[in-house]
Short mmCIF file of C-alpha atoms in Angstrom, two decimals:
data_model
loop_
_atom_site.label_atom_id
_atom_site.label_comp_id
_atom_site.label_asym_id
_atom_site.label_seq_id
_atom_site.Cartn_x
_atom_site.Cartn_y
_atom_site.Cartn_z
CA UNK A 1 87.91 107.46 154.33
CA UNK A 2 90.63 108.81 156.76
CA UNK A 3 91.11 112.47 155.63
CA UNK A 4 94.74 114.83 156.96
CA UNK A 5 94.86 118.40 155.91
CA UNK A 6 98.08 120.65 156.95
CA UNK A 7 98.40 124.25 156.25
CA UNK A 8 99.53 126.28 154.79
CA UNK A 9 101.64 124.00 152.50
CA UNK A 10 104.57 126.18 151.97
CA UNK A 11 106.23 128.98 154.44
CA UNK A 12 109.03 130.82 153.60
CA UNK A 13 110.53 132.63 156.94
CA UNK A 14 113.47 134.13 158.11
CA UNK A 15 116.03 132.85 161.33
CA UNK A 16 114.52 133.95 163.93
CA UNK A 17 110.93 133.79 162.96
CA UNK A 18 108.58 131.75 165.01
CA UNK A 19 106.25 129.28 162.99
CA UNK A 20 103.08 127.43 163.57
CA UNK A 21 101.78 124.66 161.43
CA UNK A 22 98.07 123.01 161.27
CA UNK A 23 97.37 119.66 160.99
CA UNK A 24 93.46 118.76 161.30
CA UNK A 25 92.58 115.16 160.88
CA UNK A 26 89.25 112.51 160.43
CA UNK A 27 90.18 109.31 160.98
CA UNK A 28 88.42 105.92 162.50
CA UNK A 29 89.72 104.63 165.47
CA UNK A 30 92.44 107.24 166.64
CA UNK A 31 95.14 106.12 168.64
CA UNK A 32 97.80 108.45 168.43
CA UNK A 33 99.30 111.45 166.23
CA UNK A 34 102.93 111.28 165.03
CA UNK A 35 104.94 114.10 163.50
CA UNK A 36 107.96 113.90 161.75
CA UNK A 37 110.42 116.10 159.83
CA UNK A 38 111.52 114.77 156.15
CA UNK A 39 114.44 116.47 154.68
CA UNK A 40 116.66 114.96 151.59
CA UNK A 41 115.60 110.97 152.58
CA UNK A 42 113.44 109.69 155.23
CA UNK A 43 111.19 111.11 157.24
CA UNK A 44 112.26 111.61 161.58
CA UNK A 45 110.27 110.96 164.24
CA UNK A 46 109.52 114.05 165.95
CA UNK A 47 106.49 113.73 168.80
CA UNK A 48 104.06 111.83 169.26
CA UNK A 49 101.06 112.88 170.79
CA UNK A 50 98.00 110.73 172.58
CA UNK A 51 96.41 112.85 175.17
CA UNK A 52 94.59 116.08 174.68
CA UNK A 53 96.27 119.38 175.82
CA UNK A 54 99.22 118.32 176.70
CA UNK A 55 102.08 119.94 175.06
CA UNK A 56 105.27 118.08 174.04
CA UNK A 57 108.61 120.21 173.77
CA UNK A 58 111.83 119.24 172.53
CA UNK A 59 114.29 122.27 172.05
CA UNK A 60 112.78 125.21 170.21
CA UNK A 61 110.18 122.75 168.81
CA UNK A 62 106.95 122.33 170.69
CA UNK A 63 103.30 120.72 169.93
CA UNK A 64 100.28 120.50 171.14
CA UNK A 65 96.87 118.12 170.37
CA UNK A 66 93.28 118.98 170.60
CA UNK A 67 91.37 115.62 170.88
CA UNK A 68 87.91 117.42 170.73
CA UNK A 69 88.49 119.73 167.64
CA UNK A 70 90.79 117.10 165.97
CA UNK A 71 93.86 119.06 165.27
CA UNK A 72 97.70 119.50 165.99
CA UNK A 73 99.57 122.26 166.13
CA UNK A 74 103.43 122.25 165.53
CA UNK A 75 105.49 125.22 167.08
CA UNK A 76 109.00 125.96 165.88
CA UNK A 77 110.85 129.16 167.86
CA UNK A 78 113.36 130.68 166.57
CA UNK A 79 113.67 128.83 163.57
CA UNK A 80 117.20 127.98 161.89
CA UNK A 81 118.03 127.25 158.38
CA UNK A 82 118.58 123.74 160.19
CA UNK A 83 114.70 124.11 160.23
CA UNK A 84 114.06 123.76 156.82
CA UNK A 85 112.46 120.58 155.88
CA UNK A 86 108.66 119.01 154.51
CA UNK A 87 106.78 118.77 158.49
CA UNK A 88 104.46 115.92 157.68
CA UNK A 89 101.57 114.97 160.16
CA UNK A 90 100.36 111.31 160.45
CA UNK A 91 97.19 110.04 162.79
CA UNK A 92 97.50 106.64 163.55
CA UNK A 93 95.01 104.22 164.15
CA UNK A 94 95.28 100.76 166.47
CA UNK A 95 95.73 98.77 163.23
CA UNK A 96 98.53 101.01 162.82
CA UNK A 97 97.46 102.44 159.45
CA UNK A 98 99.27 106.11 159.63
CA UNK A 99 97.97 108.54 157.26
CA UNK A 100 100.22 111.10 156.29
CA UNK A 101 98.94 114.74 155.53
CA UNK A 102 100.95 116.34 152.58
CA UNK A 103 103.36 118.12 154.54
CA UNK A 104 104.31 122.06 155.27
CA UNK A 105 107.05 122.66 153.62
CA UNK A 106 109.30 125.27 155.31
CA UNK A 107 112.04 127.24 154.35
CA UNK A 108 113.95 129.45 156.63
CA UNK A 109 116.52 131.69 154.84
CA UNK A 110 119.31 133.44 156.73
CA UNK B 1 122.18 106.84 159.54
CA UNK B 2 118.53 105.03 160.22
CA UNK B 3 118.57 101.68 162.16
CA UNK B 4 116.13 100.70 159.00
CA UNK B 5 118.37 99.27 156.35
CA UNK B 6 117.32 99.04 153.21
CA UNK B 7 118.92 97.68 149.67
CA UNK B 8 119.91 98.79 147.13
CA UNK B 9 119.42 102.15 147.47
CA UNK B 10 119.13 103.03 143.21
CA UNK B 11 117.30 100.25 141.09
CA UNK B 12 116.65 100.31 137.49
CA UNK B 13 114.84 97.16 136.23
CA UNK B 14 112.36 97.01 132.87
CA UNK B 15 108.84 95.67 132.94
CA UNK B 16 109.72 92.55 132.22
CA UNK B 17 112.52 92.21 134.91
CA UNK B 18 111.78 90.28 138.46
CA UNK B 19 113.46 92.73 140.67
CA UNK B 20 113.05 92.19 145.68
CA UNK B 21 113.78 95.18 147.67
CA UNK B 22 114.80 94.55 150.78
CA UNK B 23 114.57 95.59 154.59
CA UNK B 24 116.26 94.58 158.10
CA UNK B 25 115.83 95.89 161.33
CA UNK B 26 117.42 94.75 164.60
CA UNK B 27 115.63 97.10 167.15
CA UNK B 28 113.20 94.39 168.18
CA UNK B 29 110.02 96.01 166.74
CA UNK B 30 107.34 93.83 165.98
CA UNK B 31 105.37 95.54 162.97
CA UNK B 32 107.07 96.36 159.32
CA UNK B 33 105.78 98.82 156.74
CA UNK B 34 106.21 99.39 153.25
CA UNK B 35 105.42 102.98 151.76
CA UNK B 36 105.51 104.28 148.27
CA UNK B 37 106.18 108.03 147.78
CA UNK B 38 106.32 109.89 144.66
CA UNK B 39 108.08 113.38 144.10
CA UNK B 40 106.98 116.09 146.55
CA UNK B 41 104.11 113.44 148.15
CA UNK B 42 103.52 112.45 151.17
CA UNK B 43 104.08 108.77 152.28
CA UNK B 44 101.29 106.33 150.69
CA UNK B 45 101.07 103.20 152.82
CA UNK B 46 100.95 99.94 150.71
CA UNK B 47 101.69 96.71 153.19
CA UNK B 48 101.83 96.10 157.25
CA UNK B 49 103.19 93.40 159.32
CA UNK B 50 102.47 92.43 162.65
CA UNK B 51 104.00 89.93 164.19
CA UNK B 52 105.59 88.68 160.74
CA UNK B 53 101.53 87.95 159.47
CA UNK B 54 100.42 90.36 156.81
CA UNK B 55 97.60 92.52 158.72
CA UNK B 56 96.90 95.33 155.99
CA UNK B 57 97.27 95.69 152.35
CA UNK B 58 96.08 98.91 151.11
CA UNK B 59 94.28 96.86 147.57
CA UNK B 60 98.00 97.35 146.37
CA UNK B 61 98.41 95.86 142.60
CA UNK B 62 99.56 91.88 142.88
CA UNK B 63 102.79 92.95 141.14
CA UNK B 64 104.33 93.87 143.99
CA UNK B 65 104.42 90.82 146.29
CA UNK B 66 105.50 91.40 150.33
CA UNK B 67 107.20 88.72 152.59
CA UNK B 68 107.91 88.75 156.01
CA UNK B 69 111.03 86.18 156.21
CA UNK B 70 111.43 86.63 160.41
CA UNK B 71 110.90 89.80 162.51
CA UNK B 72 114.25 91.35 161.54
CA UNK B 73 113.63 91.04 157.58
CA UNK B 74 111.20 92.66 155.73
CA UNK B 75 111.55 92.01 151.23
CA UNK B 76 109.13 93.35 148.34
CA UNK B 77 109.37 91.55 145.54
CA UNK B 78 107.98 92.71 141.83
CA UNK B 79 107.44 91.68 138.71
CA UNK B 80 106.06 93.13 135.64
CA UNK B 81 106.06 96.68 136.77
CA UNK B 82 104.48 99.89 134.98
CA UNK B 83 106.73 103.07 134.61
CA UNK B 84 104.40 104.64 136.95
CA UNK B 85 105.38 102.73 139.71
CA UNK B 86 108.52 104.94 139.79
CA UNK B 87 108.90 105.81 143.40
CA UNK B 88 110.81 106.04 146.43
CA UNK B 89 110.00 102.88 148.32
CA UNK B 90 110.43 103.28 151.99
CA UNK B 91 110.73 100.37 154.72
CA UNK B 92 109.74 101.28 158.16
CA UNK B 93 109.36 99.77 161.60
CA UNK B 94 107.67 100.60 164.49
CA UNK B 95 107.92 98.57 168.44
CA UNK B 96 104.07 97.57 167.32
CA UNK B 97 100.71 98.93 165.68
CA UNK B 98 99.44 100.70 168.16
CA UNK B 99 100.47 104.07 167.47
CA UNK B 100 103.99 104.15 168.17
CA UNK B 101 106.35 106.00 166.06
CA UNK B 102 107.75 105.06 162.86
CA UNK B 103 111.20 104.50 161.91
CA UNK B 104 112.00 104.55 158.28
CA UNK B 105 115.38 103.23 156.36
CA UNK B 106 116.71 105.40 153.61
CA UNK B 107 114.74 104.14 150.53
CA UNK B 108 115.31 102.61 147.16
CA UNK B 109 114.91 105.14 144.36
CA UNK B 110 113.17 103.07 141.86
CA UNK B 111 113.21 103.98 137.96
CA UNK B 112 111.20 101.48 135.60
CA UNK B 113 112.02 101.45 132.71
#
């Protein structure tokens, strides 16, 4: 059975903070790992990631895939109360089956 | 606002009631989803298409009934539903199944009564 764990499931920060969230995954045939932000409705697409190593930046927010160890990391710099939101990771497989982890939720107060 | 449309947004139907969600996309995408998520839970997948063929059903309960009309137009249709099946009900399309990213409508916020 395809398995996601994220940590730590809750964050509370402060603007300005840097945060890093785990995602480590077991799942059969791997093709790709999505993450995406869900705040009040549905969740956004926010990288997807196929190839170990390489890191994938948009803005402040950053991540990274390790292929070998089976996790993800999600980076967020500088974080803004714009920020807060449920970070869910999903591997997908090539029947596309994703399986969703059950989120980080982060707040960031002022 | 999503590209993924989905109607109505609230629905409030009893068990007895015969009730179809429904879904439209017009960004091309080949595969359509349909996820269940209860309060502060992830996504759960229940049904995908491919190519408007059903190619996975996660042993979802035969009350809830998919149908892929064309490649824009997704429904769910469902009768005789339990209380429990309370959920948000997302739609979600993707440019096929092979890993590419997910784009969800808005939901309906089902309450059974």
């Amino acid at each position: 059975e395809d398995k996601v764990v994220q940590s730590p499931l809750s964050l509370v920060v402060h603007e300005g903070d840097t945060v890093t969230l785990n995602c480590s995954y077991e799942v059969t045939n791997f093709r790709s790992l999505l993450w995406y932000k869900q705040e009040k409705k549905a969740p956004t697409f926010l990288f997807m990631l196929t190839s170990s190593g390489i890191e994938k930046k948009s803005g402040r927010l950053s991540s990274i895939l390790d292929k070998k160890e089976l996790f993800s990391i999600l980076n967020i710099t500088a974080t803004q109360t714009g920020d807060s939101a449920v970070y869910l990771c999903a591997p997908n497989t090539n029947a596309g089956k994703s399986t969703f982890g059950d989120g980080t939720t982060l707040t960031v107060k002022p | 606002d999503t590209e993924v449309t989905q109607t109505p947004k609230h629905l409030v139907m009893g068990m007895t009631n015969k009730k179809s969600l429904k879904c439209e996309q017009h960004m091309g995408h080949r595969a359509m989803y349909w996820y269940k998520q209860k309060a502060k839970k992830p996504p759960e997948l229940m049904f995908v298409y491919s190519y408007e063929k059903l190619s996975i059903n996660e042993s979802v309960p035969s009350r809830f009934s998919p149908e892929c009309p064309n490649s824009s137009l997704l429904n769910l249709h469902l009768h005789a539903l339990q209380p429990e099946d309370s959920a948000l009900y997302l739609c979600a399309s993707s440019q096929d199944t092979w890993g590419t990213p997910l784009h969800f409508g808005n939901g309906t916020r089902l309450t059974v009564t």
